[in-house]
CSV table of N, CA and C in Angstrom, one decimal:
chain,number,residue,atom,x,y,z
A,23,UNK,N,17.4,13.7,7.0
A,23,UNK,CA,16.5,14.4,8.5
A,23,UNK,C,16.5,15.9,8.2
A,24,UNK,N,15.6,17.3,8.5
A,24,UNK,CA,15.6,17.9,8.0
A,24,UNK,C,16.2,18.9,8.7
A,25,UNK,N,17.4,19.8,8.0
A,25,UNK,CA,18.0,20.9,8.5
A,25,UNK,C,16.9,21.7,9.8
A,26,UNK,N,17.5,22.5,10.4
A,26,UNK,CA,17.1,23.6,11.8
A,26,UNK,C,17.1,23.1,13.2
A,27,UNK,N,16.1,23.0,13.6
A,27,UNK,CA,16.0,23.3,14.8
A,27,UNK,C,15.7,21.0,15.5
A,28,UNK,N,16.6,21.2,16.6
A,28,UNK,CA,16.0,19.7,16.9
A,28,UNK,C,14.7,19.9,17.5
A,29,UNK,N,14.6,20.4,17.9
A,29,UNK,CA,13.1,21.0,18.5
A,29,UNK,C,12.9,22.8,19.1
A,30,UNK,N,12.1,23.0,18.9
A,30,UNK,CA,12.1,24.7,18.8
A,30,UNK,C,9.9,24.3,19.2
A,31,UNK,N,10.0,25.6,21.2
A,31,UNK,CA,9.5,25.7,22.7
A,31,UNK,C,8.8,26.9,21.7
A,32,UNK,N,7.3,26.6,22.0
A,32,UNK,CA,6.6,27.9,21.6
A,32,UNK,C,5.8,27.7,22.9
A,33,UNK,N,4.8,29.2,23.6
A,33,UNK,CA,4.0,28.9,24.1
A,33,UNK,C,3.7,30.2,24.9
A,34,UNK,N,3.2,30.6,25.5
A,34,UNK,CA,2.8,31.6,26.2
A,34,UNK,C,3.6,32.6,27.4
A,35,UNK,N,4.8,32.7,28.0
A,35,UNK,CA,5.1,33.9,28.7
A,35,UNK,C,5.2,32.9,30.5
A,36,UNK,N,5.7,32.4,30.4
A,36,UNK,CA,6.0,31.6,31.8
A,36,UNK,C,5.7,30.8,31.3
A,37,UNK,N,5.5,30.0,30.5
A,37,UNK,CA,5.3,28.2,29.9
A,37,UNK,C,6.4,27.3,30.6
A,38,UNK,N,8.0,27.5,30.7
A,38,UNK,CA,8.6,27.7,30.9
A,38,UNK,C,9.8,26.8,30.0
A,39,UNK,N,9.1,28.0,28.6
A,39,UNK,CA,9.9,27.7,27.5
A,39,UNK,C,11.6,27.7,27.8
A,40,UNK,N,12.3,28.5,28.5
A,40,UNK,CA,14.2,28.8,28.6
A,40,UNK,C,14.2,27.6,29.9
A,41,UNK,N,13.4,27.5,30.5
A,41,UNK,CA,14.0,26.5,32.0
A,41,UNK,C,13.9,25.0,31.0
A,42,UNK,N,12.8,24.4,30.4
A,42,UNK,CA,12.3,23.6,29.5
A,42,UNK,C,13.6,23.6,28.6
A,43,UNK,N,13.8,24.5,28.2
A,43,UNK,CA,14.6,24.4,26.7
A,43,UNK,C,16.2,23.9,26.9
A,44,UNK,N,16.8,24.7,28.0
A,44,UNK,CA,17.9,24.3,28.7
A,44,UNK,C,17.9,22.4,29.2
A,45,UNK,N,17.2,22.2,30.1
A,45,UNK,CA,17.4,20.7,30.4
A,45,UNK,C,16.8,19.8,28.8
A,46,UNK,N,15.8,19.9,28.1
A,46,UNK,CA,16.0,19.2,26.8
A,46,UNK,C,17.7,19.3,26.5
A,47,UNK,N,18.1,20.3,25.9
A,47,UNK,CA,19.6,20.6,25.2
A,47,UNK,C,20.5,20.1,25.9
A,48,UNK,N,20.7,19.8,27.1
A,48,UNK,CA,21.7,18.8,28.4
A,48,UNK,C,20.7,17.6,27.5
A,49,UNK,N,19.5,17.4,28.1
A,49,UNK,CA,19.6,16.1,27.9
A,49,UNK,C,19.4,15.5,26.5
A,50,UNK,N,19.9,16.5,25.1
A,50,UNK,CA,19.8,15.6,24.4
A,50,UNK,C,21.1,15.9,23.8
A,51,UNK,N,21.8,16.9,24.5
A,51,UNK,CA,23.6,16.9,23.6
A,51,UNK,C,23.2,17.5,23.2
A,52,UNK,N,22.3,19.1,22.7
A,52,UNK,CA,22.5,19.9,22.2
A,52,UNK,C,22.8,21.3,22.3
A,53,UNK,N,22.6,22.6,22.1
A,53,UNK,CA,23.4,23.7,22.4
A,53,UNK,C,22.0,24.1,22.5
A,54,UNK,N,21.6,25.4,23.0
A,54,UNK,CA,20.2,25.6,23.6
A,54,UNK,C,20.4,27.6,22.9
A,55,UNK,N,19.2,27.3,22.9
A,55,UNK,CA,19.2,29.3,22.3
A,55,UNK,C,17.8,29.5,22.5
A,56,UNK,N,17.8,31.2,22.9
A,56,UNK,CA,16.3,32.1,23.2
A,56,UNK,C,16.1,33.0,22.3
A,57,UNK,N,15.4,32.6,21.7
A,57,UNK,CA,15.4,34.6,20.3
A,57,UNK,C,15.0,35.3,21.4
A,58,UNK,N,14.5,35.1,22.2
A,58,UNK,CA,14.5,36.5,22.9
A,58,UNK,C,15.5,36.6,23.7
A,59,UNK,N,16.6,35.6,24.0
A,59,UNK,CA,18.1,36.8,24.8
A,59,UNK,C,19.2,36.8,23.5
A,60,UNK,N,18.6,36.3,21.9
A,60,UNK,CA,19.1,36.8,21.0
A,60,UNK,C,19.0,38.3,20.6
A,61,UNK,N,18.0,38.9,21.2
A,61,UNK,CA,17.0,40.5,20.8
A,61,UNK,C,18.2,40.9,22.4
A,62,UNK,N,17.8,41.3,23.3
A,62,UNK,CA,18.5,41.7,24.3
A,62,UNK,C,19.7,41.7,24.4
A,63,UNK,N,20.3,40.8,24.0
A,63,UNK,CA,21.9,41.1,23.8
A,63,UNK,C,22.5,41.4,22.9
A,64,UNK,N,21.6,41.3,21.5
A,64,UNK,CA,21.6,42.2,19.7
A,64,UNK,C,21.4,43.5,20.4
A,65,UNK,N,20.9,43.9,21.3
A,65,UNK,CA,19.9,45.4,21.5
A,65,UNK,C,20.7,45.6,22.5
A,66,UNK,N,21.4,45.0,23.5
A,66,UNK,CA,22.1,45.5,24.6
A,66,UNK,C,21.2,46.3,25.9
A,67,UNK,N,19.9,45.6,25.4
A,67,UNK,CA,18.8,46.6,26.4
A,67,UNK,C,17.8,45.4,27.4
A,68,UNK,N,17.1,45.4,28.0
A,68,UNK,CA,15.5,44.3,27.9
A,68,UNK,C,14.9,44.3,27.3
A,69,UNK,N,14.0,43.4,27.0
A,69,UNK,CA,12.7,43.9,26.4
A,69,UNK,C,11.7,44.4,26.5
A,70,UNK,N,11.3,45.3,28.1
A,70,UNK,CA,10.6,45.6,28.1
A,70,UNK,C,11.5,46.9,27.9
A,71,UNK,N,12.2,47.4,28.1
A,71,UNK,CA,12.9,49.0,27.5
A,71,UNK,C,13.3,48.9,25.8
A,72,UNK,N,12.7,48.3,24.8
A,72,UNK,CA,12.3,47.7,23.7
A,72,UNK,C,10.9,48.8,23.6
A,73,UNK,N,9.5,47.6,24.2
A,73,UNK,CA,9.0,48.7,23.7
A,73,UNK,C,8.6,49.6,24.1
A,74,UNK,N,9.2,49.9,25.9
A,74,UNK,CA,9.0,51.4,25.9
A,74,UNK,C,9.3,52.1,24.7
A,75,UNK,N,10.7,51.7,25.0
A,75,UNK,CA,11.2,53.1,24.0
A,75,UNK,C,11.3,52.9,22.3
A,76,UNK,N,10.2,52.4,21.8
A,76,UNK,CA,10.4,52.1,20.1
A,76,UNK,C,9.2,51.3,19.7
A,77,UNK,N,8.4,50.4,21.1
A,77,UNK,CA,7.2,50.3,20.5
A,77,UNK,C,7.2,49.2,19.8
A,78,UNK,N,5.6,48.3,20.3
A,78,UNK,CA,5.7,46.6,19.7
A,78,UNK,C,6.3,46.3,18.5
A,79,UNK,N,6.3,47.1,17.9
A,79,UNK,CA,5.6,47.5,15.4
A,79,UNK,C,7.1,46.7,15.2
A,80,UNK,N,8.2,47.6,16.0
A,80,UNK,CA,9.8,47.7,16.2
A,80,UNK,C,10.5,46.2,17.0
A,81,UNK,N,9.8,46.1,18.7
A,81,UNK,CA,10.0,44.7,18.8
A,81,UNK,C,9.4,43.4,18.2
A,82,UNK,N,8.4,43.7,17.6
A,82,UNK,CA,8.7,42.6,16.3
A,82,UNK,C,9.0,42.5,15.0
A,83,UNK,N,9.8,43.6,14.4
A,83,UNK,CA,11.2,42.9,13.3
A,83,UNK,C,11.8,42.5,13.9
A,84,UNK,N,12.6,42.9,15.7
A,84,UNK,CA,13.7,41.9,15.9
A,84,UNK,C,13.6,41.0,16.1
A,85,UNK,N,12.3,40.5,16.5
A,85,UNK,CA,11.6,39.1,17.0
A,85,UNK,C,11.8,38.5,15.2
A,86,UNK,N,11.2,39.2,14.5
A,86,UNK,CA,11.0,38.1,13.0
A,86,UNK,C,12.6,38.0,12.5
A,87,UNK,N,13.7,38.3,13.0
A,87,UNK,CA,14.3,38.5,12.8
A,87,UNK,C,15.2,37.5,13.4
A,88,UNK,N,15.5,37.7,14.5
A,88,UNK,CA,16.2,37.0,15.3
A,88,UNK,C,15.2,34.9,15.1
A,89,UNK,N,14.4,34.9,14.6
A,89,UNK,CA,14.0,33.8,14.6
A,89,UNK,C,14.1,33.3,13.3
A,90,UNK,N,14.0,34.0,12.1
A,90,UNK,CA,14.6,33.7,10.7
A,90,UNK,C,16.5,33.8,11.1
A,91,UNK,N,17.0,34.3,11.7
A,91,UNK,CA,18.4,33.4,12.1
A,91,UNK,C,18.2,32.2,13.4
A,92,UNK,N,17.2,32.2,13.9
A,92,UNK,CA,18.1,30.7,14.3
A,92,UNK,C,17.4,29.5,14.3
A,93,UNK,N,16.1,30.2,13.4
A,93,UNK,CA,15.7,28.6,12.2
A,93,UNK,C,16.6,28.4,11.5
A,94,UNK,N,16.9,28.9,10.5
A,94,UNK,CA,18.5,28.6,9.2
A,94,UNK,C,19.0,28.7,9.9
A,95,UNK,N,19.5,28.8,10.9
A,95,UNK,CA,21.0,28.3,12.0
A,95,UNK,C,21.9,27.4,12.5
A,96,UNK,N,20.8,27.6,13.7
A,96,UNK,CA,20.7,26.6,14.4
A,96,UNK,C,19.9,25.2,14.9
A,97,UNK,N,21.1,24.2,15.7
A,97,UNK,CA,20.8,22.4,15.0
A,97,UNK,C,20.1,22.3,16.4
A,98,UNK,N,20.0,22.8,17.6
A,98,UNK,CA,20.1,22.6,18.4
A,98,UNK,C,18.3,23.0,19.4
A,99,UNK,N,18.0,23.0,20.6
A,99,UNK,CA,17.0,23.3,21.7
A,99,UNK,C,16.7,25.0,20.9
A,100,UNK,N,15.7,25.1,20.0
A,100,UNK,CA,15.3,26.7,20.5
A,100,UNK,C,13.5,26.9,20.9
A,101,UNK,N,14.0,27.9,22.0
A,101,UNK,CA,13.0,28.7,22.4
A,101,UNK,C,12.1,29.8,21.6
A,102,UNK,N,11.7,30.2,21.4
A,102,UNK,CA,10.8,31.0,20.8
A,102,UNK,C,10.1,32.2,22.3
A,103,UNK,N,9.7,33.5,21.8
A,103,UNK,CA,8.9,34.2,22.6
A,103,UNK,C,7.6,33.9,22.8
A,104,UNK,N,7.5,34.5,23.4
A,104,UNK,CA,5.7,34.5,23.3
A,104,UNK,C,4.8,34.7,22.7
A,105,UNK,N,5.1,36.0,21.4
A,105,UNK,CA,4.5,37.1,20.7
A,105,UNK,C,5.0,36.3,19.2
A,106,UNK,N,6.1,35.7,19.4
A,106,UNK,CA,7.5,35.6,17.9
A,106,UNK,C,5.9,34.4,17.7
A,107,UNK,N,5.1,33.9,16.8
A,107,UNK,CA,3.8,33.4,16.4
A,107,UNK,C,2.6,33.9,16.1
A,108,UNK,N,2.8,35.2,16.4
A,108,UNK,CA,1.9,36.3,15.4
A,108,UNK,C,2.2,36.9,14.1
A,109,UNK,N,3.4,37.0,14.2
A,109,UNK,CA,4.4,36.9,12.6
A,109,UNK,C,4.0,35.4,12.0
A,110,UNK,N,2.8,36.1,10.5
A,110,UNK,CA,2.8,34.2,9.1
A,110,UNK,C,3.3,33.6,9.4
A,111,UNK,N,5.0,34.7,8.7
A,111,UNK,CA,6.1,34.9,8.6
A,111,UNK,C,7.0,33.5,9.2
A,112,UNK,N,7.1,33.6,10.0
A,112,UNK,CA,7.7,33.1,11.2
A,112,UNK,C,6.7,32.1,11.0
A,113,UNK,N,5.5,31.4,10.9
A,113,UNK,CA,4.5,30.7,11.0
A,113,UNK,C,5.6,29.4,10.5
A,114,UNK,N,5.1,30.8,9.0
A,114,UNK,CA,5.9,29.6,7.3
A,114,UNK,C,7.4,29.3,7.7
A,115,UNK,N,7.7,29.7,8.0
A,115,UNK,CA,9.2,29.2,9.2
A,115,UNK,C,9.3,27.7,9.6
A,116,UNK,N,7.7,27.9,10.4
A,116,UNK,CA,7.9,26.6,11.6
A,116,UNK,C,7.5,25.8,10.9
A,117,UNK,N,6.4,25.9,9.9
A,117,UNK,CA,6.0,24.4,9.1
A,117,UNK,C,6.8,23.2,8.8
A,118,UNK,N,6.9,22.3,9.8
A,118,UNK,CA,7.5,20.5,9.0
A,118,UNK,C,8.2,21.2,10.4
A,119,UNK,N,9.6,21.6,10.9
A,119,UNK,CA,9.8,21.5,12.4
A,119,UNK,C,9.2,20.8,13.6
A,120,UNK,N,9.7,20.5,14.4
A,120,UNK,CA,9.5,19.6,15.8
A,120,UNK,C,9.0,20.7,16.9
A,121,UNK,N,8.7,20.9,16.7
A,121,UNK,CA,7.3,22.5,17.1
A,121,UNK,C,7.2,21.5,18.7
A,122,UNK,N,7.3,22.4,19.9
A,122,UNK,CA,5.8,21.9,21.1
A,122,UNK,C,6.1,22.5,21.9
A,123,UNK,N,3.9,22.9,21.7
A,123,UNK,CA,3.2,24.2,22.7
A,123,UNK,C,3.7,23.5,23.9
A,124,UNK,N,3.8,24.2,24.6
A,124,UNK,CA,3.9,24.3,26.7
A,124,UNK,C,2.6,24.9,26.6
A,125,UNK,N,1.4,24.9,27.0
A,125,UNK,CA,0.8,24.9,27.4
A,125,UNK,C,-0.2,25.3,28.6
A,126,UNK,N,-0.6,25.9,28.8
A,126,UNK,CA,-0.4,26.2,30.2
A,126,UNK,C,-2.3,27.4,30.9
A,127,UNK,N,-2.8,27.2,31.6
A,127,UNK,CA,-3.8,28.5,32.1
A,127,UNK,C,-3.5,29.6,33.1
A,128,UNK,N,-4.4,30.0,33.3
A,128,UNK,CA,-3.9,31.6,34.0
A,128,UNK,C,-3.2,31.4,35.3
A,129,UNK,N,-4.4,30.6,35.9
A,129,UNK,CA,-3.8,30.3,37.4
A,129,UNK,C,-2.4,30.2,37.2
A,130,UNK,N,-2.0,28.6,37.0
A,130,UNK,CA,-0.7,28.7,36.5
A,130,UNK,C,0.5,29.8,35.9
A,131,UNK,N,-0.2,30.0,35.1
A,131,UNK,CA,0.8,31.8,35.0
A,131,UNK,C,1.3,32.5,35.6
A,132,UNK,N,-0.1,33.0,36.9
A,132,UNK,CA,0.1,33.6,38.4
A,132,UNK,C,1.0,33.1,39.0
A,133,UNK,N,0.4,32.0,39.6
A,133,UNK,CA,1.4,31.1,40.0
A,133,UNK,C,2.7,31.4,40.3
A,134,UNK,N,3.6,30.8,38.6
A,134,UNK,CA,4.4,31.3,38.2
A,134,UNK,C,5.1,32.9,37.9
A,135,UNK,N,5.2,33.3,37.6
A,135,UNK,CA,5.8,34.4,37.3
A,135,UNK,C,5.1,35.9,38.0
A,136,UNK,N,4.1,35.7,38.1
A,136,UNK,CA,3.0,37.0,38.8
A,136,UNK,C,2.2,37.7,37.7
A,137,UNK,N,2.6,37.6,36.9
A,137,UNK,CA,2.4,38.6,35.9
A,137,UNK,C,2.5,39.9,35.9
A,138,UNK,N,3.6,39.8,36.3
A,138,UNK,CA,4.3,41.3,36.6
A,138,UNK,C,4.6,42.4,36.1
A,139,UNK,N,5.3,43.9,36.0
A,139,UNK,CA,5.5,44.7,35.3
A,139,UNK,C,6.3,44.0,34.3
A,140,UNK,N,7.9,43.5,34.6
A,140,UNK,CA,8.8,43.1,33.5
A,140,UNK,C,7.9,42.4,32.5
A,141,UNK,N,6.3,41.9,32.5
A,141,UNK,CA,6.0,41.9,31.2
A,141,UNK,C,5.0,42.9,30.7
A,142,UNK,N,5.7,44.0,29.5
A,142,UNK,CA,5.0,44.8,29.3
A,142,UNK,C,3.9,45.1,28.8
A,143,UNK,N,3.4,43.9,28.0
A,143,UNK,CA,2.1,43.9,27.2
A,143,UNK,C,0.8,43.2,29.1
A,144,UNK,N,0.9,43.3,29.8
A,144,UNK,CA,0.6,43.1,30.7
A,144,UNK,C,0.3,43.9,32.1
A,145,UNK,N,0.8,45.0,31.4
A,145,UNK,CA,0.6,46.1,33.0
A,145,UNK,C,-0.5,46.7,33.1
A,146,UNK,N,-1.6,46.6,33.0
A,146,UNK,CA,-2.8,46.7,33.3
A,146,UNK,C,-3.8,45.6,33.7
A,147,UNK,N,-4.5,44.9,34.9
A,147,UNK,CA,-5.4,44.1,34.7
A,147,UNK,C,-4.5,42.7,33.6
A,148,UNK,N,-3.5,42.7,34.7
A,148,UNK,CA,-2.7,41.3,34.1
A,148,UNK,C,-4.0,40.1,33.1
A,149,UNK,N,-3.7,39.6,34.7
A,149,UNK,CA,-5.2,38.1,34.3
A,149,UNK,C,-5.7,39.0,33.1
A,150,UNK,N,-7.2,39.8,32.6
A,150,UNK,CA,-7.4,39.9,32.0
A,150,UNK,C,-6.9,39.6,30.7
A,151,UNK,N,-5.7,40.3,30.5
A,151,UNK,CA,-4.4,41.0,29.1
A,151,UNK,C,-4.0,39.3,29.0
A,152,UNK,N,-3.8,38.6,30.0
A,152,UNK,CA,-2.7,37.5,29.7
A,152,UNK,C,-3.8,36.5,28.4
A,153,UNK,N,-5.3,36.8,29.9
A,153,UNK,CA,-6.1,36.1,29.1
A,153,UNK,C,-7.0,36.2,27.3
A,154,UNK,N,-6.9,37.5,27.6
A,154,UNK,CA,-7.0,38.3,25.9
A,154,UNK,C,-6.0,37.4,24.6
A,155,UNK,N,-4.5,37.4,24.9
A,155,UNK,CA,-3.4,37.1,24.6
A,155,UNK,C,-4.0,35.9,24.1
A,156,UNK,N,-3.9,35.2,25.3
A,156,UNK,CA,-3.6,34.2,24.5
A,156,UNK,C,-5.1,34.2,23.8
A,157,UNK,N,-6.4,34.0,23.9
A,157,UNK,CA,-7.3,33.9,22.6
A,157,UNK,C,-6.9,34.3,22.1
A,158,UNK,N,-6.1,34.7,21.8
A,158,UNK,CA,-5.5,35.9,20.7
A,158,UNK,C,-4.1,34.3,19.6
A,159,UNK,N,-3.3,34.4,20.8
A,159,UNK,CA,-2.5,32.6,20.7
A,159,UNK,C,-2.8,32.0,20.6
A,160,UNK,N,-3.6,31.3,21.2
A,160,UNK,CA,-3.2,29.7,21.8
A,160,UNK,C,-4.0,29.3,19.4
A,161,UNK,N,-5.1,29.3,18.9
A,161,UNK,CA,-5.1,29.1,17.7
A,161,UNK,C,-3.6,29.4,16.8
A,162,UNK,N,-2.3,30.3,17.3
A,162,UNK,CA,-1.5,30.2,17.0
A,162,UNK,C,-0.6,29.1,17.0
A,163,UNK,N,-0.3,29.2,18.1
A,163,UNK,CA,0.8,28.4,19.1
A,163,UNK,C,-0.1,26.6,18.2
A,164,UNK,N,-0.9,26.1,18.5
A,164,UNK,CA,-1.7,25.1,17.5
A,164,UNK,C,-2.0,24.7,16.7
A,165,UNK,N,-1.8,26.3,15.6
A,165,UNK,CA,-1.4,25.9,14.2
A,165,UNK,C,0.1,25.0,14.0
A,166,UNK,N,1.0,25.7,14.5
A,166,UNK,CA,2.8,25.6,14.3
A,166,UNK,C,3.0,24.1,15.0
A,167,UNK,N,1.8,24.5,16.1
A,167,UNK,CA,2.9,22.8,17.1
A,167,UNK,C,2.3,20.7,16.4
A,168,UNK,N,3.4,20.6,16.6
A,168,UNK,CA,3.2,18.9,15.9
A,168,UNK,C,2.9,18.1,17.0
A,169,UNK,N,3.6,19.4,18.5
A,169,UNK,CA,2.7,18.7,19.9
A,169,UNK,C,2.1,19.7,20.5
A,170,UNK,N,1.4,19.3,21.5
A,170,UNK,CA,1.4,19.9,22.9
A,170,UNK,C,1.6,19.6,24.2
A,171,UNK,N,1.9,20.3,25.4
A,171,UNK,CA,2.2,19.7,26.0
A,171,UNK,C,2.8,20.4,27.6
A,172,UNK,N,0.8,20.0,27.9
A,172,UNK,CA,0.5,21.1,28.5
A,172,UNK,C,1.6,21.1,30.0
A,173,UNK,N,1.5,22.8,31.0
A,173,UNK,CA,2.4,21.9,31.8
A,173,UNK,C,1.9,22.4,33.4
A,174,UNK,N,1.1,22.6,33.4
A,174,UNK,CA,0.3,22.7,34.7
A,174,UNK,C,0.3,22.0,35.6
A,175,UNK,N,0.6,21.6,37.3
A,175,UNK,CA,1.3,20.7,38.2
A,175,UNK,C,2.7,19.7,37.4
A,176,UNK,N,3.3,21.2,37.1
A,176,UNK,CA,4.4,19.6,35.7
A,176,UNK,C,5.6,20.1,36.7
A,177,UNK,N,6.5,19.7,37.1
A,177,UNK,CA,7.9,20.4,37.3
A,177,UNK,C,8.4,20.1,35.7
A,178,UNK,N,9.5,21.5,36.0
A,178,UNK,CA,10.6,21.0,34.5
A,178,UNK,C,11.2,20.2,33.9
A,179,UNK,N,11.1,19.0,34.9
A,179,UNK,CA,12.1,17.7,34.2
A,179,UNK,C,10.5,17.0,34.0
A,180,UNK,N,9.9,16.8,34.8
A,180,UNK,CA,8.5,16.2,33.6
A,180,UNK,C,7.9,16.6,32.4
A,181,UNK,N,8.3,18.3,32.0
A,181,UNK,CA,7.5,18.6,31.1
A,181,UNK,C,8.9,18.1,30.1
A,182,UNK,N,10.0,18.5,30.3
A,182,UNK,CA,11.3,18.2,29.7
A,182,UNK,C,10.6,17.0,28.5
A,183,UNK,N,11.0,15.3,29.5
A,183,UNK,CA,10.5,14.4,29.4
A,183,UNK,C,9.3,14.5,29.0
A,184,UNK,N,8.0,15.0,29.1
A,184,UNK,CA,6.8,14.9,27.8
A,184,UNK,C,7.1,15.0,26.5
A,185,UNK,N,7.5,16.2,26.6
A,185,UNK,CA,8.2,16.6,25.0
A,185,UNK,C,8.9,16.0,24.6
A,186,UNK,N,9.7,14.9,25.0
A,186,UNK,CA,10.3,13.9,24.5
A,186,UNK,C,10.2,13.0,23.7
A,187,UNK,N,8.6,12.6,24.9
A,187,UNK,CA,7.9,11.5,24.9
A,187,UNK,C,7.2,11.9,23.6
A,188,UNK,N,7.1,12.8,23.5
A,188,UNK,CA,6.1,13.5,22.4
A,188,UNK,C,6.9,13.3,21.0
A,189,UNK,N,8.1,13.8,20.9
A,189,UNK,CA,8.6,14.4,19.9
A,189,UNK,C,8.9,13.0,19.0
A,190,UNK,N,8.9,11.5,20.4
A,190,UNK,CA,10.0,10.5,20.1
A,190,UNK,C,10.6,11.0,19.9
A,191,UNK,N,11.9,11.1,20.9
A,191,UNK,CA,13.2,11.5,20.7
A,191,UNK,C,14.0,11.3,21.8
A,192,UNK,N,15.3,10.7,21.4
A,192,UNK,CA,16.2,10.2,22.7
A,192,UNK,C,16.9,11.3,23.2
A,193,UNK,N,16.8,10.8,24.5
A,193,UNK,CA,18.3,12.2,25.0
A,193,UNK,C,19.3,11.1,25.1
A,194,UNK,N,20.5,11.7,25.3
A,194,UNK,CA,21.6,11.1,25.6
A,194,UNK,C,21.9,10.4,26.6
């Protein structure tokens, strides 16, 4: 078995990576880790503040480091921030790992998270910006993913089961 996470979740903001990741970890009897939470803990402030105070390039560097650390040292379920796949080095680190892309459409994103102010990349015209982000990121999510699991109109439990089935993993 390859070292590294048992499952890596990627996908857009609001796709359920955190919720599904925690469910998967519980069902698999392993630890859950979220690189966004790692960054918030290390910086002592929300990601939105990092974007405002330091800018996106600074945040992306923090994210790159957080993902590299987590991939190297975490053997449970790992969720990555929505933009982590933008970095070529990060995509390289994910090669060969059991990555599940949690996909969703814009209407589902609006229903789940409202595309509100806490999302710094969606501050103005959130629907259009979400679509533009997805046009840029969808090919990257697909590139790194071993499986694609649609989340639209599914409960977190149904998505977790779909990930387990798609990756042929058995819960404990």
